[in-house]
Coordinates of C-alpha atoms and ligand atoms in Angstrom, one line a residue:
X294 CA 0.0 0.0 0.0
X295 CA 1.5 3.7 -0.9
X296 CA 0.9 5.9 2.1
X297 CA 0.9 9.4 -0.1
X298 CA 1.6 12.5 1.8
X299 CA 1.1 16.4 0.0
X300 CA 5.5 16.4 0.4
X301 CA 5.7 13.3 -1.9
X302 CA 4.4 15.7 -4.9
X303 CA 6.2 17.6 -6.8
X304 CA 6.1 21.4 -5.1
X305 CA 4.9 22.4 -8.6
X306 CA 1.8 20.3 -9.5
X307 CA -1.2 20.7 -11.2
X308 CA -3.9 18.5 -11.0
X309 CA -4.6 18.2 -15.1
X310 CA -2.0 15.4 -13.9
X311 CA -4.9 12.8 -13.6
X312 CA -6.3 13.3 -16.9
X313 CA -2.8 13.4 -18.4
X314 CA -1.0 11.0 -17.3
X315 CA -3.1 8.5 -19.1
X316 CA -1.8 10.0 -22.6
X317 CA 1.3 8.2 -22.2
X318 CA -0.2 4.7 -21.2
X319 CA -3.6 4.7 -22.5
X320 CA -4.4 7.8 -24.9
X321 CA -6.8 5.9 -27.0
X322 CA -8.8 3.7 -24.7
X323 CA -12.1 5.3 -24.0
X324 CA -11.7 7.7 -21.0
X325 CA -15.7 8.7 -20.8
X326 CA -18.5 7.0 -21.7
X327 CA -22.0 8.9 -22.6
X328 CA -25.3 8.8 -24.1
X329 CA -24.0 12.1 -25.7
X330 CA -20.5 11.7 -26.7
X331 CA -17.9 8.8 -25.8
X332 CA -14.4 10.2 -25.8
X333 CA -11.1 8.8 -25.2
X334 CA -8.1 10.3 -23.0
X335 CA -6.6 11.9 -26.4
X336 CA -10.4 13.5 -27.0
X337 CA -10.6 14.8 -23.5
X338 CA -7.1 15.9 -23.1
X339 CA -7.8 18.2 -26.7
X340 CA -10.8 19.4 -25.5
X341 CA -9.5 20.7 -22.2
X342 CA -6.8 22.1 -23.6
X343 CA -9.1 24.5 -26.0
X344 CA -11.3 25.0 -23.3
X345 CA -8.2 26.1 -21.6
X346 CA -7.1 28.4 -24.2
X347 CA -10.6 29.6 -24.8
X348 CA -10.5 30.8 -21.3
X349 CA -7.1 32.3 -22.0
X350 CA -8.8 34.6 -24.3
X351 CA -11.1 35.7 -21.8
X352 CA -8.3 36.9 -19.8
X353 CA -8.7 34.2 -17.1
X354 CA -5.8 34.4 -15.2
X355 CA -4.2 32.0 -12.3
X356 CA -6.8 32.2 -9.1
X357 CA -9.6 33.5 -10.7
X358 CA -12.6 31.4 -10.6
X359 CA -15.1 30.0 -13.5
X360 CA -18.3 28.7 -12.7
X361 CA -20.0 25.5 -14.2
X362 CA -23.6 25.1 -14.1
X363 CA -24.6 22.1 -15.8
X364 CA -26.0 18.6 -15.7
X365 CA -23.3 15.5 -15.9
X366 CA -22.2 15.8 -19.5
X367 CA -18.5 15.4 -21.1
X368 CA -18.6 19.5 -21.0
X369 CA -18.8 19.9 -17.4
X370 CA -15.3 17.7 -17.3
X371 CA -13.6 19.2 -20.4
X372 CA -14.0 22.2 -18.2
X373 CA -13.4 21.3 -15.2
X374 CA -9.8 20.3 -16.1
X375 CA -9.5 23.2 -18.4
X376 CA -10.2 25.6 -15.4
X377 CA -7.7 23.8 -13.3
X378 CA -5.2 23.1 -15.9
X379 CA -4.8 27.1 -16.6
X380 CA -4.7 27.6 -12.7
X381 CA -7.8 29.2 -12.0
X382 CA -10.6 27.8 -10.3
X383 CA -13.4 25.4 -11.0
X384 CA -16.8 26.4 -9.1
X385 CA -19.1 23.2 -9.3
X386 CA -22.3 24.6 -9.0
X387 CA -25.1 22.7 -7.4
X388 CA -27.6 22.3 -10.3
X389 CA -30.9 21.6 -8.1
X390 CA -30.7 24.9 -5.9
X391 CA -32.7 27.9 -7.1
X392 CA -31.6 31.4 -8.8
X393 CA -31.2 33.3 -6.2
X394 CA -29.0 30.8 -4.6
X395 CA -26.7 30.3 -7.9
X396 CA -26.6 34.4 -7.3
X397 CA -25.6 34.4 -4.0
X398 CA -22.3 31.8 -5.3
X399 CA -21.5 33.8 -8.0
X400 CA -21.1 36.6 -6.4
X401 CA -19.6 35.2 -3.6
X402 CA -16.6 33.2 -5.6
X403 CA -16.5 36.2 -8.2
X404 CA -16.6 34.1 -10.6
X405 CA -15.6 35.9 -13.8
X406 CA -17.1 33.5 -16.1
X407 CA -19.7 31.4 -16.3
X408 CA -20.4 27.9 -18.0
X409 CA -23.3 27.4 -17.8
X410 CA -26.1 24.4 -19.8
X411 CA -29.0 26.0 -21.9
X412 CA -31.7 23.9 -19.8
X413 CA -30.3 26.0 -16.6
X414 CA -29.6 29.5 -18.7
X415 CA -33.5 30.6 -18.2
X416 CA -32.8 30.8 -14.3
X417 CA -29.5 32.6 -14.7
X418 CA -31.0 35.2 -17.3
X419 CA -33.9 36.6 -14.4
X420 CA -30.4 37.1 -12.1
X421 CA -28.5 38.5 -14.6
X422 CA -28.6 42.1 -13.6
X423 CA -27.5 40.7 -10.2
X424 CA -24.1 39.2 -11.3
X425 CA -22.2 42.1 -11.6
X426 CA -18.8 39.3 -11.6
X427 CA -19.8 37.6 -14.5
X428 CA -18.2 39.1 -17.5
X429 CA -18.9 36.1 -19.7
X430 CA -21.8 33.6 -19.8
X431 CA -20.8 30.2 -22.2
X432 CA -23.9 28.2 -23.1
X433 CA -23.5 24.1 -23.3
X434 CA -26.0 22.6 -25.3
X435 CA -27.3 25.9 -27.0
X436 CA -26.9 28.8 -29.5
X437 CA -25.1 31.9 -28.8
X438 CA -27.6 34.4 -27.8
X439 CA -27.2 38.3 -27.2
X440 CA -24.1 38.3 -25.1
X441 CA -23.6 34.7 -25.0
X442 CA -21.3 32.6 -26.5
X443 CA -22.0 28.9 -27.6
X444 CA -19.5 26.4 -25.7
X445 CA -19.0 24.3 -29.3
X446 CA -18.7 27.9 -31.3
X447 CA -16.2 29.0 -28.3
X448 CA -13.7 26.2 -28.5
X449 CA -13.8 25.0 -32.0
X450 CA -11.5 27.5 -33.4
X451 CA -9.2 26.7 -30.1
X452 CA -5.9 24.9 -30.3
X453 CA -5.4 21.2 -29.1
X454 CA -1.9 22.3 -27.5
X455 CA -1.4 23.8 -24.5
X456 CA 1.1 24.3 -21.3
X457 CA -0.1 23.8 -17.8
X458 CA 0.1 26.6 -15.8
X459 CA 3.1 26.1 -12.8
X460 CA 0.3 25.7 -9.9
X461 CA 2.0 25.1 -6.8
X462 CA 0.3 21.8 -4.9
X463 CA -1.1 24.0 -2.5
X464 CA -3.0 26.5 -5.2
X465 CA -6.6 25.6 -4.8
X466 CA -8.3 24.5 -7.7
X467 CA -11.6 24.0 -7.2
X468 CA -14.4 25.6 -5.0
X469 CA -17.7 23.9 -3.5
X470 CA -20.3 25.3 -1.3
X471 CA -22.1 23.1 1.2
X472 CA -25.3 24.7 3.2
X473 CA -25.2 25.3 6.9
X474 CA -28.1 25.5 9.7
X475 CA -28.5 28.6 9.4
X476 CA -26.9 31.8 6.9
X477 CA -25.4 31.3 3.5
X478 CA -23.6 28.3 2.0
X479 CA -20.0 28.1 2.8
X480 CA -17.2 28.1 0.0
X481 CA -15.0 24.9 0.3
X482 CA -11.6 25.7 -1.5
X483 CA -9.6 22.6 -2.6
X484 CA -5.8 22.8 -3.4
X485 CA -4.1 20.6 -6.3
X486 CA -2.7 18.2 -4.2
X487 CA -6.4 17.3 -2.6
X488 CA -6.4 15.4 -5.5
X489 CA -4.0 12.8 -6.1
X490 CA -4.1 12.4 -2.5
X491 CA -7.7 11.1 -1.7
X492 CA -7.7 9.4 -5.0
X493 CA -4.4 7.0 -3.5
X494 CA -5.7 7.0 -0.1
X495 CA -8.8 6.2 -0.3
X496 CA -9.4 5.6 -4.1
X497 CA -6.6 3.0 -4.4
X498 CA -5.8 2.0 -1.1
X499 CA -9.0 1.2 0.4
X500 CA -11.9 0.6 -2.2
X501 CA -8.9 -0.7 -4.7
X502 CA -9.8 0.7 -7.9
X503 CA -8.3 -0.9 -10.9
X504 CA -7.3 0.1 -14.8
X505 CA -9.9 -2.5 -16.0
X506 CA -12.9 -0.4 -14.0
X507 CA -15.6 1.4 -14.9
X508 CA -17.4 3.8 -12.4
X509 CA -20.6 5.4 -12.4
X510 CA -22.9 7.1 -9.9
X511 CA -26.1 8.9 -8.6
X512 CA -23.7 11.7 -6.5
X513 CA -23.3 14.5 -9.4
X514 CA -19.9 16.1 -10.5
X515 CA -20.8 19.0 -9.2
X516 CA -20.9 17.1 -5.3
X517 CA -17.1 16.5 -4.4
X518 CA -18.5 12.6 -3.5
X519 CA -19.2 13.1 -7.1
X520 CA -16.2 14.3 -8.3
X521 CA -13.7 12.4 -6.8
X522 CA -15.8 8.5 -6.8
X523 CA -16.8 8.9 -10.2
X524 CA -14.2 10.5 -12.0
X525 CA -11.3 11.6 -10.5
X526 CA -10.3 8.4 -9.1
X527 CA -10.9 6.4 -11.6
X528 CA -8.5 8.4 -14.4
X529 CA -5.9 8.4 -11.5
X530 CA -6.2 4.7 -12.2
X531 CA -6.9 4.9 -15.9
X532 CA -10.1 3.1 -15.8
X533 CA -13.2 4.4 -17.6
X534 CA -16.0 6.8 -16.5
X535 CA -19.6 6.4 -17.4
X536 CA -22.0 10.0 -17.2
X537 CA -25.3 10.5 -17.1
X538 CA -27.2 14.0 -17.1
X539 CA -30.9 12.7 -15.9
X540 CA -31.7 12.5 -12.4
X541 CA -30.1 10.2 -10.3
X542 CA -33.5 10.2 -8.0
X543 CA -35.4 8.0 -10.5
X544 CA -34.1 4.8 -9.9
X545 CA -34.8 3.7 -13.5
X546 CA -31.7 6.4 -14.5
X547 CA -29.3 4.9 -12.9
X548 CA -30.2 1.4 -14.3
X549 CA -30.8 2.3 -17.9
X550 CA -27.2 3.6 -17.7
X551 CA -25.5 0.7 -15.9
X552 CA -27.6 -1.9 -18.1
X553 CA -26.1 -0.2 -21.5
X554 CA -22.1 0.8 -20.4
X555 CA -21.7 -1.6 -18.4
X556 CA -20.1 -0.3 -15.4
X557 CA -18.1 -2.1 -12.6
X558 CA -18.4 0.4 -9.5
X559 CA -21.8 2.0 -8.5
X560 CA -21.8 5.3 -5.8
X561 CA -24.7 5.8 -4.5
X562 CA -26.5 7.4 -1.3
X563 CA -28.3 5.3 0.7
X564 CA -31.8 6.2 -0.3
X565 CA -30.6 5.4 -3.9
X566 CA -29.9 1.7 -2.9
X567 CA -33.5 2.0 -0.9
X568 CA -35.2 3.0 -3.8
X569 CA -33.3 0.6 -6.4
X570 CA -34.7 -2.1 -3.7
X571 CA -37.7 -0.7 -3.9
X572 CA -38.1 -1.5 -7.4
X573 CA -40.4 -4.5 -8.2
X574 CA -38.4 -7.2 -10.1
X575 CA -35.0 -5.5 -8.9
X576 CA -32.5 -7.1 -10.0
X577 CA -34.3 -9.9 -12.5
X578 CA -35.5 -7.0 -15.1
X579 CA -32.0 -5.5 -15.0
X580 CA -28.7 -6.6 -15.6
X581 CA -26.7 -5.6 -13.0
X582 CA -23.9 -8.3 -13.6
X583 CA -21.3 -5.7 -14.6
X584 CA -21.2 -4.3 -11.2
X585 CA -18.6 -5.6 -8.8
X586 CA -18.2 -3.3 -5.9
X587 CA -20.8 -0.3 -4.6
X588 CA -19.9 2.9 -2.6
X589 CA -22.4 4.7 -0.5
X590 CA -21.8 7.8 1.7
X591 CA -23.8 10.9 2.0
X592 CA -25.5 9.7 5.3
X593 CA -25.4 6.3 6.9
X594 CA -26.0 3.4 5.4
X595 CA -28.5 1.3 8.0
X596 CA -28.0 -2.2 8.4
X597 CA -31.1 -3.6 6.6
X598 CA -30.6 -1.6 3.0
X599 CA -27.0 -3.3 3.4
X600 CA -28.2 -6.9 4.0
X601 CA -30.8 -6.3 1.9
X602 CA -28.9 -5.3 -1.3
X603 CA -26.6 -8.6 -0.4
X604 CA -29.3 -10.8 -0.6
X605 CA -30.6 -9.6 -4.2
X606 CA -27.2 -8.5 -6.0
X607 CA -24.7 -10.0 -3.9
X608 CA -22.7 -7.4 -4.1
X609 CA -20.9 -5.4 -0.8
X610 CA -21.3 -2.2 -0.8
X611 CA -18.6 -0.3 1.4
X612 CA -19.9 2.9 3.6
X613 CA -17.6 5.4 4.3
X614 CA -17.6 8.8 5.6
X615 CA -16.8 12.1 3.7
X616 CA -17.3 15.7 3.6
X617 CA -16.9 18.3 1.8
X618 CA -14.2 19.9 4.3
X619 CA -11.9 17.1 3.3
X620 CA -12.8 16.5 -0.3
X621 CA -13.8 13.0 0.0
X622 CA -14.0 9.5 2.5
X623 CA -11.7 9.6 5.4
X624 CA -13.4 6.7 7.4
X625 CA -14.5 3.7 5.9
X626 CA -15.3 0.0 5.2
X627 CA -13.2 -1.8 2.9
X628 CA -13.4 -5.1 1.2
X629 CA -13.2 -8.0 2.6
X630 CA -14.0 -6.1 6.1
X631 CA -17.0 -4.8 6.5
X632 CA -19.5 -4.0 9.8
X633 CA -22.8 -2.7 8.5
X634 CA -24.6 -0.1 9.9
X635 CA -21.2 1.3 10.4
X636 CA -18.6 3.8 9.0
X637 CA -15.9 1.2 9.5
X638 CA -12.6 1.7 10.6
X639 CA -9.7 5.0 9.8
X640 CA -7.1 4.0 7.1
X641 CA -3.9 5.2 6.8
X642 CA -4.1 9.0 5.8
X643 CA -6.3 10.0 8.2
X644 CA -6.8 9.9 11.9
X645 CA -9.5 10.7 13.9
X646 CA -10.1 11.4 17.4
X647 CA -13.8 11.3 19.5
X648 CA -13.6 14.1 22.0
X649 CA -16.3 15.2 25.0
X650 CA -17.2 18.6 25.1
X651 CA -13.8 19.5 26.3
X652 CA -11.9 18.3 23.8
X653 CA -10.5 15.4 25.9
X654 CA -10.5 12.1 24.3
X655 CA -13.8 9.7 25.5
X656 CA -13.9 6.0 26.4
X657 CA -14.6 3.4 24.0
X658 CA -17.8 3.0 23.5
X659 CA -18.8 6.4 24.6
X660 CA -20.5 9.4 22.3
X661 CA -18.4 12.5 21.6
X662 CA -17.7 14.3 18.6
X663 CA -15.8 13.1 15.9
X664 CA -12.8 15.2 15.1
X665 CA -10.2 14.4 11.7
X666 CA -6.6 14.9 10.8
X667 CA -5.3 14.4 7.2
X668 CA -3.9 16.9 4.8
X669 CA -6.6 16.9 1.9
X670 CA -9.2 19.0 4.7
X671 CA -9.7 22.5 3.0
X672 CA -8.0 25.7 5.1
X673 CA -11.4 27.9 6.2
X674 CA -14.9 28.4 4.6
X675 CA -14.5 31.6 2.3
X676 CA -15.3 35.2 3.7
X677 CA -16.8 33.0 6.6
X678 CA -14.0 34.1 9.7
X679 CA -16.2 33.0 12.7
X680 CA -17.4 29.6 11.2
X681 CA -13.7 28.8 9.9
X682 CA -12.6 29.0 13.6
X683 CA -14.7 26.7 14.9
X684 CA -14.2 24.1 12.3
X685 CA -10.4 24.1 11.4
X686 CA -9.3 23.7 14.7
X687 CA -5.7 23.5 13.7
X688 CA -4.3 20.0 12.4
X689 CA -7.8 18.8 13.5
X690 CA -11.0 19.3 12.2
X691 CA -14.7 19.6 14.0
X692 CA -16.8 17.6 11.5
X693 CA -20.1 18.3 13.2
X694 CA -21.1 14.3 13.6
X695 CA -21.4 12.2 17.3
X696 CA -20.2 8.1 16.8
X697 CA -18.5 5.5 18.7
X698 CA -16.3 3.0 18.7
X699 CA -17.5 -0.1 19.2
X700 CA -15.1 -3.2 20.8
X701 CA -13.5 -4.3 17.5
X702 CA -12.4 -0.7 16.5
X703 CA -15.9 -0.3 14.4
X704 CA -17.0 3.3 14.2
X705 CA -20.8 4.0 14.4
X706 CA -22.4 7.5 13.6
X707 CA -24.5 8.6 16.1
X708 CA -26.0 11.6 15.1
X709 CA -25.5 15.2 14.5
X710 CA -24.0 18.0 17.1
X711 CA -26.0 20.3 14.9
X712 CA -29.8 20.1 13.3
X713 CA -29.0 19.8 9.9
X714 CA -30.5 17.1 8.5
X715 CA -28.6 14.6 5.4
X716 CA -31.7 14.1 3.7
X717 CA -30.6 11.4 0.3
X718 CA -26.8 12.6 1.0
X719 CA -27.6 16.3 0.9
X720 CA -27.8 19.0 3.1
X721 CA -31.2 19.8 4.6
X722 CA -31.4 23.1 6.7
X723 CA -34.4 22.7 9.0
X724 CA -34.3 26.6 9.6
X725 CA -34.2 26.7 6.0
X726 CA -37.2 24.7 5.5
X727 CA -39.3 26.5 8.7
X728 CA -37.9 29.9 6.9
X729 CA -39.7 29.3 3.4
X730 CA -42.6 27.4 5.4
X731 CA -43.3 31.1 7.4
X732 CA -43.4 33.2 4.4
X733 CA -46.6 30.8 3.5
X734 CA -50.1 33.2 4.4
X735 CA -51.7 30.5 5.9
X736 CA -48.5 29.5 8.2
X737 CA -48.6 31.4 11.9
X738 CA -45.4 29.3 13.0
X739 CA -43.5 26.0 12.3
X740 CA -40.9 23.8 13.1
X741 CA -39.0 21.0 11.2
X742 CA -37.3 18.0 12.4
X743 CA -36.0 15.0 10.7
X744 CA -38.3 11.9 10.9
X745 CA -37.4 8.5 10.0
X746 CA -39.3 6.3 6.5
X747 CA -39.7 3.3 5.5
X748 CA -36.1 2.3 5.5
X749 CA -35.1 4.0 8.2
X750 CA -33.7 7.4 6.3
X751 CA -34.3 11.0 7.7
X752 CA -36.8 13.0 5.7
X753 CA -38.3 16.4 7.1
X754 CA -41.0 16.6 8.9
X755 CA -42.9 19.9 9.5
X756 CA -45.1 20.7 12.8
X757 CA -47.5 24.0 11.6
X758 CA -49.5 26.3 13.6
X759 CA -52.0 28.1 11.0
X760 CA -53.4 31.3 11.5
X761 CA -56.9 32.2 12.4
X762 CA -59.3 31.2 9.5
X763 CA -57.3 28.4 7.6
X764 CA -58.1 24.7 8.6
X765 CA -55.9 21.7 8.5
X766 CA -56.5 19.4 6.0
X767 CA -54.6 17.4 3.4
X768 CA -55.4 19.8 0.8
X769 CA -53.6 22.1 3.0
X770 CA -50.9 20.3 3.6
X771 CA -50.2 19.4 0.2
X772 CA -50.7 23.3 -0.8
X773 CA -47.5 23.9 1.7
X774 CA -45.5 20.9 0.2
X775 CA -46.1 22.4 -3.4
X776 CA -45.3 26.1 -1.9
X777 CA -41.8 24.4 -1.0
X778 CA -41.0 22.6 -3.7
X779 CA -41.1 25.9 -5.5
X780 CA -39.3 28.4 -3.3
X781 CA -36.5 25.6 -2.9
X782 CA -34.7 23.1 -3.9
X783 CA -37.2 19.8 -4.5
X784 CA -35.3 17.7 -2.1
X785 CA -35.8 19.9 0.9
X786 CA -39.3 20.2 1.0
X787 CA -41.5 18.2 3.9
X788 CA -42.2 14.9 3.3
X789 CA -45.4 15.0 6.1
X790 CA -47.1 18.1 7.4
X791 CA -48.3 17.9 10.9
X792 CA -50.8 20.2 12.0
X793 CA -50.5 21.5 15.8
X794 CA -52.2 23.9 17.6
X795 CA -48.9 25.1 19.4
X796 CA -45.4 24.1 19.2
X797 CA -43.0 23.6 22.6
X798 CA -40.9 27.0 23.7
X799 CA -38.3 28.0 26.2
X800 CA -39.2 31.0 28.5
X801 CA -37.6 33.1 26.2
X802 CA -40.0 32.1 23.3
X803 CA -37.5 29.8 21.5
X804 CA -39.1 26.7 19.5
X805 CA -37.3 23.5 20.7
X806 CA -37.3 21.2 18.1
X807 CA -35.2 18.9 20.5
X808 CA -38.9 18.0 22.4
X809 CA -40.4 17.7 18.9
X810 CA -37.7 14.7 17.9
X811 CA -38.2 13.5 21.4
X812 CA -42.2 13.3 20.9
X813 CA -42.0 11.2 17.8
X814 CA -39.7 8.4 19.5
X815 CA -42.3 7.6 21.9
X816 CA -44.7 7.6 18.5
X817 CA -42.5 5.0 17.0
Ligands
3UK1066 C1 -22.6 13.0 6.7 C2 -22.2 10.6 6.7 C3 -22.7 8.8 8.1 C4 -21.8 13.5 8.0 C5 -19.5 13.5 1.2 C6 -18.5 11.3 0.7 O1 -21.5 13.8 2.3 C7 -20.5 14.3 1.9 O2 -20.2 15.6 2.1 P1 -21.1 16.8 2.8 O3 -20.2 17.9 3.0 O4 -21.6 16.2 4.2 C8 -20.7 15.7 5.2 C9 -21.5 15.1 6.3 O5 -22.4 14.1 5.8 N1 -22.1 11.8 6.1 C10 -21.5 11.6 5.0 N2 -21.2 10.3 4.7 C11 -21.7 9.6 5.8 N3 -22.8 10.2 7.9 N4 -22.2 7.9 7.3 C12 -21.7 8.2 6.1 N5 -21.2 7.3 5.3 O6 -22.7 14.2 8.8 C13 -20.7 14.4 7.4 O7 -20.2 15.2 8.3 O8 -22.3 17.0 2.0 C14 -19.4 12.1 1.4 C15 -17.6 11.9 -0.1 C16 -17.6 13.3 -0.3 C17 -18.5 14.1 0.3 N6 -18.5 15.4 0.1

């Protein structure tokens, strides 16, 4: 096993590296596979390198940042690696969140240009006036349009050759944001050397990717579980990537996809592998046989979906946990040793630490919070002081879950030290959800806690007061869902409405959605 550490790379290092290395080995084996396009290293490699020089042309210089708004298609990689490979940096914007959202990020990360896919343009043009960063707006999938340039149009006349830029390993390259309880989303920056790192750690090391692979996935690019799982690890490797731009949420998606490339690795959330069990017939109707190996992270995996998924594929899958903070998985199961239920055991890399309130280390089999050392964790949240302080606690950081350790060294999450809610691997603000749920006429006061389904996954939950003259009723409650789905994201809205006629406070008026949680245990 290589133990990798930043120091073992070269002190000037761009991470283009994973792509390229690949054009001395393997140029013409097929890099990415898609309904669209299917392109091999050479193909990606020339592409990148005229989206490179495009961007060159645009006066994109080292550090500055390009956005990319777009569904999983070949263009959100060729330039992705273009951005990096000229030294500025890649904003992987999160495609389900609303306008005003994608305004807040770009305006945030200054992005001076903006990739963006026609199907998603629409929301950007009612911003527009709002983006006073964005110089230039590049359409995927579309004609140029006043102002806007067409991505094919933009690169065609491009050359196939170009230089990387000398990015020093510890340049960031790529920029994330990742919601909190409350207050905007927080920028994650990732450095060049976040990448070869986690691919080798845990890419390599643990889940033991190989050449001959083929990945694919529900997390999206734009996700870092996305980005590393299915396709920065596996060109570190040299294996092949498969891409799909529908949604990952219909199960059928991901099976259409895996029945025609063929894949050998599935990522997945754990209300992915719920709903693919969910499926009548699942597996006969589908031919899963290419598959040897599935990931899931996001949130836990619980036992049953595990044992479950044995029994009809006979495939492992291996939970790990990752964040955003540290790019990728940095506690895990691995073949051949596997607990379910649980995050399994740290691998070299990374070590973590569970701490009471005072930082001091508890006993096993005691709750604290988990704390994690290894160098791919990003530096601070950007223009965010206060929050960076209490997260990046030095060498160490704060990664918000409680766990365990059980007597074999197993490690079992236990919860959050916050409210926020992983609700099918994403980020679920409950204030968020109470927020948009208040601005509703017939809502006098809410609150929103996570409830458990079918297979045991957190969903929301909302507890509403109405206001004199408005009835409960499921018409009611299904007006509020609707109201939600479109003043946010889909995948935040409430999954049940519960009508009160007052919610638990403190003497100081405070809502305590702790006694809310604690009412629906005794429920069941
Ligand atoms: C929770 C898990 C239990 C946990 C992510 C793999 O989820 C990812 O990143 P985010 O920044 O969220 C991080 C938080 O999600 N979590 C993630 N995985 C698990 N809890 N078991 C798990 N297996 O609360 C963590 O702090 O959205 C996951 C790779 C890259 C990622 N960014």
């Amino acid at each position: 096993m290589q133990i990798m550490r930043a120091v073992d790379l070269p002190v000037y290092y761009n991470a283009v590296n994973i792509l390229e290395h690949n054009l001395a080995e393997r140029a013409d084996k097929v890099a990415l596979l898609s309904a669209s396009r299917e392109l091999t290293f050479r193909h990606v490699s020339n592409e990148v390198n005229q989206v490179g020089n495009a961007l060159k042309k645009l006066d994109v210089r080292m550090g500055d940042m390009v956005a990319i708004l777009s569904p999983d298609l070949p263009e959100w990689v060729t330039s992705f690696f273009g951005i990096m490979k000229i030294g500025a940096i890649a904003v992987g914007m999160n495609t389900l969140l609303k306008p005003h959202e994608h305004a807040y990020i770009l305006r945030d990360s200054r992005a001076r240009v903006l990739i963006v896919h026609a199907a998603l343009l629409p929301g950007i043009e009612s911003i527009r006036n709002e983006l006073e960063f964005v110089k230039h707006i590049i359409v995927v999938g579309g004609k140029a349009s006043a102002g806007n340039l067409s991505f094919e149009e933009w690169i065609k006349i491009e050359s196939t050759e170009l230089v990387a830029a000398p990015t020093h390993r510890d340049d960031f390259c790529s920029l994330n944001y990742s919601s909190g309880t409350t207050g905007e989303p927080k920028g994650i920056l990732h450095a060049h050397k976040d990448y070869p790192l986690t691919a080798q750690l845990w890419g390599v090391n643990v889940l033991g990717l190989r050449e001959s692979d083929r990945t694919v996935g529900s997390p999206r690019l734009f996700f870092t579980f996305g980005t590393g799982g299915v396709l920065i690890f596996p060109w570190y490797v040299g294996a092949s990537v498969v891409l799909f731009p529908e949604p990952p949420r219909i199960p059928q998606n991901i099976l259409n996809v895996i029945e025609r490339f063929k894949p050998t690795i599935l990522y997945n959330a754990p209300t992915g592998y719920a709903a693919l069990l969910a499926m009548e017939d699942f597996p006969n109707k589908h031919a899963i046989s290419s598959l040897r190996l599935c990931v899931s992270a996001g949130e836990s995996l619980p036992a049953p979906i595990w044992h479950g998924w044995k029994e009809r594929t006979s495939l492992d899958i291996i939970d790990g946990i990752g964040s955003t903070e540290n790019f990728h998985i940095f506690l895990s199961n691995r073949p051949g040793d596997i607990r379910p239920g649980s995050s399994g055991k740290p691998f070299p890399g990374y070590e973590v630490k569970i701490v009471d309130e005072d930082g001091k280390e508890v006993a096993q089999g005691q709750i604290g919070n988990l704390l994690v050392k290894g160098e791919t964790a990003a530096l601070f949240y950007l223009h965010q002081y206060q929050r960076s302080q209490r997260t990046f606690l030095g060498e160490w950081l704060f990664t918000g879950d409680k766990y365990y350790v059980d007597a074999d060294g197993y490690y079992w999450h236990a919860g959050r030290s916050d409210d926020m809610l992983k609700v099918g691997g994403i980020w679920v603000s409950p204030v968020e959800v109470e927020s948009t749920l208040i601005s509703h006429p017939a809502v006098l006061e809410c609150a929103v806690v996570g409830q458990a389904d079918a297979s045991t996954l957190i969903k929301p939950r909302a507890f509403v007061v109405l206001k004199e003259g408005y009835k409960p009723s499921d018409d009611m409650a299904k007006q509020l869902i609707d109201y939600c789905k479109e003043k946010m994201a889909e995948y935040k809205r409430p999954r049940w409405i519960e009508f009160v006629p007052e919610l638990p406070k403190t003497a100081t008026g405070k809502i305590q959605r702790f006694k809310m949680r604690e009412a629906q245990k005794q429920v069941g």
